[in-house]
XYZ file of C-alpha atoms in Angstrom:
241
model
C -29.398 -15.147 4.090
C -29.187 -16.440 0.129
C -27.668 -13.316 -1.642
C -29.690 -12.833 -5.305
C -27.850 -11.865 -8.226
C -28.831 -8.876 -9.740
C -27.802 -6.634 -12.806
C -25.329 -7.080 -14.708
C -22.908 -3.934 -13.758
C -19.542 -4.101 -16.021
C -17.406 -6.253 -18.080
C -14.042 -6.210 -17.709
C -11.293 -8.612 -19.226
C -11.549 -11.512 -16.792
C -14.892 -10.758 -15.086
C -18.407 -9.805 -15.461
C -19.786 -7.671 -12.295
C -23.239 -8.059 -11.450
C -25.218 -6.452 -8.453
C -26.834 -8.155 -5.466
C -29.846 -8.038 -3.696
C -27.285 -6.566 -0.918
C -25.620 -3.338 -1.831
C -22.850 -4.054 -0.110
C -21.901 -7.164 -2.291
C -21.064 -8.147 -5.281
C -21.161 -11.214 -7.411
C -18.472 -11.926 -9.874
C -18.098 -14.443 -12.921
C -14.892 -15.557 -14.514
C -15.176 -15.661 -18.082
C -12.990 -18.143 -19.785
C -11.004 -15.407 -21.564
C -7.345 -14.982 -21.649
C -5.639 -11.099 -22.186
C -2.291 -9.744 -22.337
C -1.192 -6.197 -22.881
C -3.967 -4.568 -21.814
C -6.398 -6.428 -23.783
C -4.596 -6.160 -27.309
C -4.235 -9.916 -27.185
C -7.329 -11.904 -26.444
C -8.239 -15.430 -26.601
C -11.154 -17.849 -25.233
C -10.016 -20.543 -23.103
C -12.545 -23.052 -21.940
C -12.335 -23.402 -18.334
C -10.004 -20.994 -17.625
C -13.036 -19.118 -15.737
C -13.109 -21.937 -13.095
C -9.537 -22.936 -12.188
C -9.048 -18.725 -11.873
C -11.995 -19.061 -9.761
C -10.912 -21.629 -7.737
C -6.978 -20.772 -7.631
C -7.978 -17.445 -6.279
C -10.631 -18.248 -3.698
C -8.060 -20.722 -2.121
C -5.873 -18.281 -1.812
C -7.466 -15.242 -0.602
C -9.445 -18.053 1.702
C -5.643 -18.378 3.011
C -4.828 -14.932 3.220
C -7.573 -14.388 5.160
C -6.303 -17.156 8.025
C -2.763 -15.063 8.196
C -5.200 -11.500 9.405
C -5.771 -10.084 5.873
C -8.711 -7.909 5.200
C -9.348 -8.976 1.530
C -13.375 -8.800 -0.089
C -13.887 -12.372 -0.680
C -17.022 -13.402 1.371
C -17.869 -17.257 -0.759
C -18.384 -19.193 -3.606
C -21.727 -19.637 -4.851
C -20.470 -21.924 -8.132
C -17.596 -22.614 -9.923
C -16.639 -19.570 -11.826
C -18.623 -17.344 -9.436
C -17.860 -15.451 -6.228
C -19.691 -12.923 -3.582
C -17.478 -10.409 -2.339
C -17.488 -6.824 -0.663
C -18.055 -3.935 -2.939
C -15.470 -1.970 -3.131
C -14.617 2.048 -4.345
C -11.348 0.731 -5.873
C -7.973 2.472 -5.634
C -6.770 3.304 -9.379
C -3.461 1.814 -8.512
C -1.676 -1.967 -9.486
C 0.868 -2.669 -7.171
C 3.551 -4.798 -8.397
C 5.739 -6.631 -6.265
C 8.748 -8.072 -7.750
C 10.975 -10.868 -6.170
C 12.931 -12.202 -9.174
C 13.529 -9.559 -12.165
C 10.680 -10.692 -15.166
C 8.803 -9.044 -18.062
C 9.071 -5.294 -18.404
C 11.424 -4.828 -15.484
C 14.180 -7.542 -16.902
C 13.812 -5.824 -20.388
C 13.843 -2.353 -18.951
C 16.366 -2.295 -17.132
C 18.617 -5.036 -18.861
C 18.666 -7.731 -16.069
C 18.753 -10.954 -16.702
C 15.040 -13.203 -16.009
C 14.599 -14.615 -12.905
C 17.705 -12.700 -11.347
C 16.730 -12.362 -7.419
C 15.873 -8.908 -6.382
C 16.814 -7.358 -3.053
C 15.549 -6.019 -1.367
C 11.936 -6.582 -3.130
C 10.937 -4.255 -5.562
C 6.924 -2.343 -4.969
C 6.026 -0.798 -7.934
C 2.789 1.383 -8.653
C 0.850 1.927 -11.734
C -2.382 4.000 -12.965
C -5.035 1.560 -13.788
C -5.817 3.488 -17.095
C -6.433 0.623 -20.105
C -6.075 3.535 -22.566
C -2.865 5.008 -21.405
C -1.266 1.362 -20.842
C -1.516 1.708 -16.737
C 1.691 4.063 -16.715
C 4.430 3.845 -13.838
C 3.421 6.094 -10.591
C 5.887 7.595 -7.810
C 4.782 8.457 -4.192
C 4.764 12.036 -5.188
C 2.300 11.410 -8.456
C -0.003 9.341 -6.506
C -0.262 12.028 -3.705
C -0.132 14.768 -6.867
C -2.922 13.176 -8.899
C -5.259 12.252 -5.403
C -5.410 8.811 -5.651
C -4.596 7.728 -2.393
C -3.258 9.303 1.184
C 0.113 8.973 2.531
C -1.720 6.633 5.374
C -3.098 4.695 2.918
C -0.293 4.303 0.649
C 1.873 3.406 3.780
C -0.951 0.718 4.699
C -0.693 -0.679 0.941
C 2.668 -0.908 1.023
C 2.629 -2.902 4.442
C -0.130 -5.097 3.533
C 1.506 -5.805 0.039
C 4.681 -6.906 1.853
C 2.896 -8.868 4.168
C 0.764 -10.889 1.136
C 3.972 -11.600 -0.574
C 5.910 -13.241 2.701
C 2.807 -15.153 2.928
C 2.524 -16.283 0.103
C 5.757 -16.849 -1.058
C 5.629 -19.562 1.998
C 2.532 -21.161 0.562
C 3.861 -21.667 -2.743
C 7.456 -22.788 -1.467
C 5.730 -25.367 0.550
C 3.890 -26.931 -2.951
C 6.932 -26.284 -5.003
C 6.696 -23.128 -7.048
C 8.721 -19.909 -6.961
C 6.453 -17.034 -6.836
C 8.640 -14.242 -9.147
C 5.897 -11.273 -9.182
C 2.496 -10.422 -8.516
C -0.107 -7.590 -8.974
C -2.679 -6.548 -6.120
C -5.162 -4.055 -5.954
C -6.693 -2.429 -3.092
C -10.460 -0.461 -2.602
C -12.399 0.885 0.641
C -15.169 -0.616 1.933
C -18.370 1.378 2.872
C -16.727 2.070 5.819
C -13.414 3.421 4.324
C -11.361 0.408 5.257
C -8.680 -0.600 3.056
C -9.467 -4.112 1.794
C -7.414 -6.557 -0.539
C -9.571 -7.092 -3.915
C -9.315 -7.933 -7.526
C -8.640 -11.713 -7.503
C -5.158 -14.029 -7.028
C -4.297 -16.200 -9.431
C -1.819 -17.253 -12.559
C -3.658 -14.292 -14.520
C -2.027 -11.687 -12.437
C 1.126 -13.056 -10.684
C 4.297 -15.312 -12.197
C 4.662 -18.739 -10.793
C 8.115 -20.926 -11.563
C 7.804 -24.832 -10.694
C 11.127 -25.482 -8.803
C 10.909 -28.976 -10.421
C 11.019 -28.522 -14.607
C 11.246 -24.460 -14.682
C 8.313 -24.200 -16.572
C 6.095 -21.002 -16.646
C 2.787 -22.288 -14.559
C 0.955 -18.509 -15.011
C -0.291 -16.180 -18.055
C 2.973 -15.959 -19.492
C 2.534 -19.523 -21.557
C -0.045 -17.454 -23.275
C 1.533 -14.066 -23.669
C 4.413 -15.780 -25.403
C 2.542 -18.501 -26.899
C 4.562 -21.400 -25.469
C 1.688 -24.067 -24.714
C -1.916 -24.226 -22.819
C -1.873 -21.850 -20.069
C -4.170 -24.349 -18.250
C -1.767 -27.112 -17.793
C 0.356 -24.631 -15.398
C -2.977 -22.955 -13.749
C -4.504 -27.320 -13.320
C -0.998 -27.662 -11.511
C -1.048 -24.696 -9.488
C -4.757 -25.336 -8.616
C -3.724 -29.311 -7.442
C -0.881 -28.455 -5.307
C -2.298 -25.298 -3.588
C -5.744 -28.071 -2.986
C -3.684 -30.929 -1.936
C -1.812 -28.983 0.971
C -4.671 -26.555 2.260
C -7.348 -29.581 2.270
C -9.463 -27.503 -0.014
């Protein structure tokens, strides 16, 4: 069945959310805009839209072959995607393999020092409070997810790491950190969504050491898409995408 775009629902940062003909899916478009710190630094990027597009589809496409539940259902263009509507958890979950950004400054560790055993860290999606650190014991406080679901999260989000740690070991790149983000589908399942790409996780090529993910543009270092076009040719080149 051809699934018909509808209204356009919200805008965020990276996407534009528009309804379907299907309530149960949704169609999303990258824009080609780059933001850091919460939106206080914003750029356009020309087709930044498609290689997130395309980065991320590959990999949740992947993730999906390993037994994740994630809400990517197809592409239906280059910057655009259907997936499975979601009520989304108001938690980022941060996984942390080498010590980067806030948590190397934070805590005074040196970049790229290896971290073990992994470090999961939660934060309250909340733009205007700067998406502020969470415990176990605030999340359960403030309702914004069960004890079964947390423990699911934090199973899944180990899982998604292992995996794709492999992946981008086997193409050459160290992944340092990422960010996921989790929803329930109509039937209350926990599902994988938001998207996976350089925009949201830090990526290290073993060969030169040179920043392939957003942080060429938070620190203003060079084009961002020279490291997302190299991420996007390696991850192509060994799936068979």
């Amino acid at each position: 069945m051809t699934i018909v775009q509808g209204a356009l629902l919200t805008t965020g940062k990276a996407k534009a959310v528009y309804a379907t003909d299907d309530p149960n899916v949704l169609w999303l478009h990258s824009l080609n805009q780059a933001t850091a710190l919460n939106g206080k630094q914003k750029a356009e990027i020309s087709d930044k839209g498609r290689l997130t597009t395309q980065i991320s589809q590959q990999l949740f496409r992947f993730l999906k072959a390993q037994g994740i539940v994630t809400h990517f259902q197809q592409a239906v263009g280059e910057r655009d995607v259907l997936v499975t509507a979601l009520d989304m958890l108001p938690i980022e979950v941060v996984i942390r393999n080498y010590a980067a950004g806030h948590f190397a400054t934070r805590y005074a560790v040196p970049m790229l020092t290896p971290l073990s055993p992994t470090v999961q860290e939660y934060y309250f999606k909340n733009d205007a409070l700067d998406d502020p650190p969470l415990n176990q014991s605030q999340i359960f406080a403030l309702d914004l997810a069960t004890p079964s679901q947390l423990t699911q999260i934090e199973a899944v989000a180990q899982t998604v790491n292992r995996q794709l740690g492999q992946l981008f070991e086997a193409v050459g790149i160290t992944l340092i950190d990422f960010k996921l983000e989790f929803g329930l589908d109509a039937t209350g399942a926990l599902t994988l969504g938001d998207e996976l790409s350089p925009d949201n996780m830090r990526l290290i090529d073993q060969s030169t050491g040179q920043s392939l993910d957003k942080d060429v543009f938070r620190q203003g270092t060079g084009d961002l898409r020279d490291g997302y076009t190299t991420v996007l040719h390696r991850l192509t080149t060994y799936l068979g995408e």
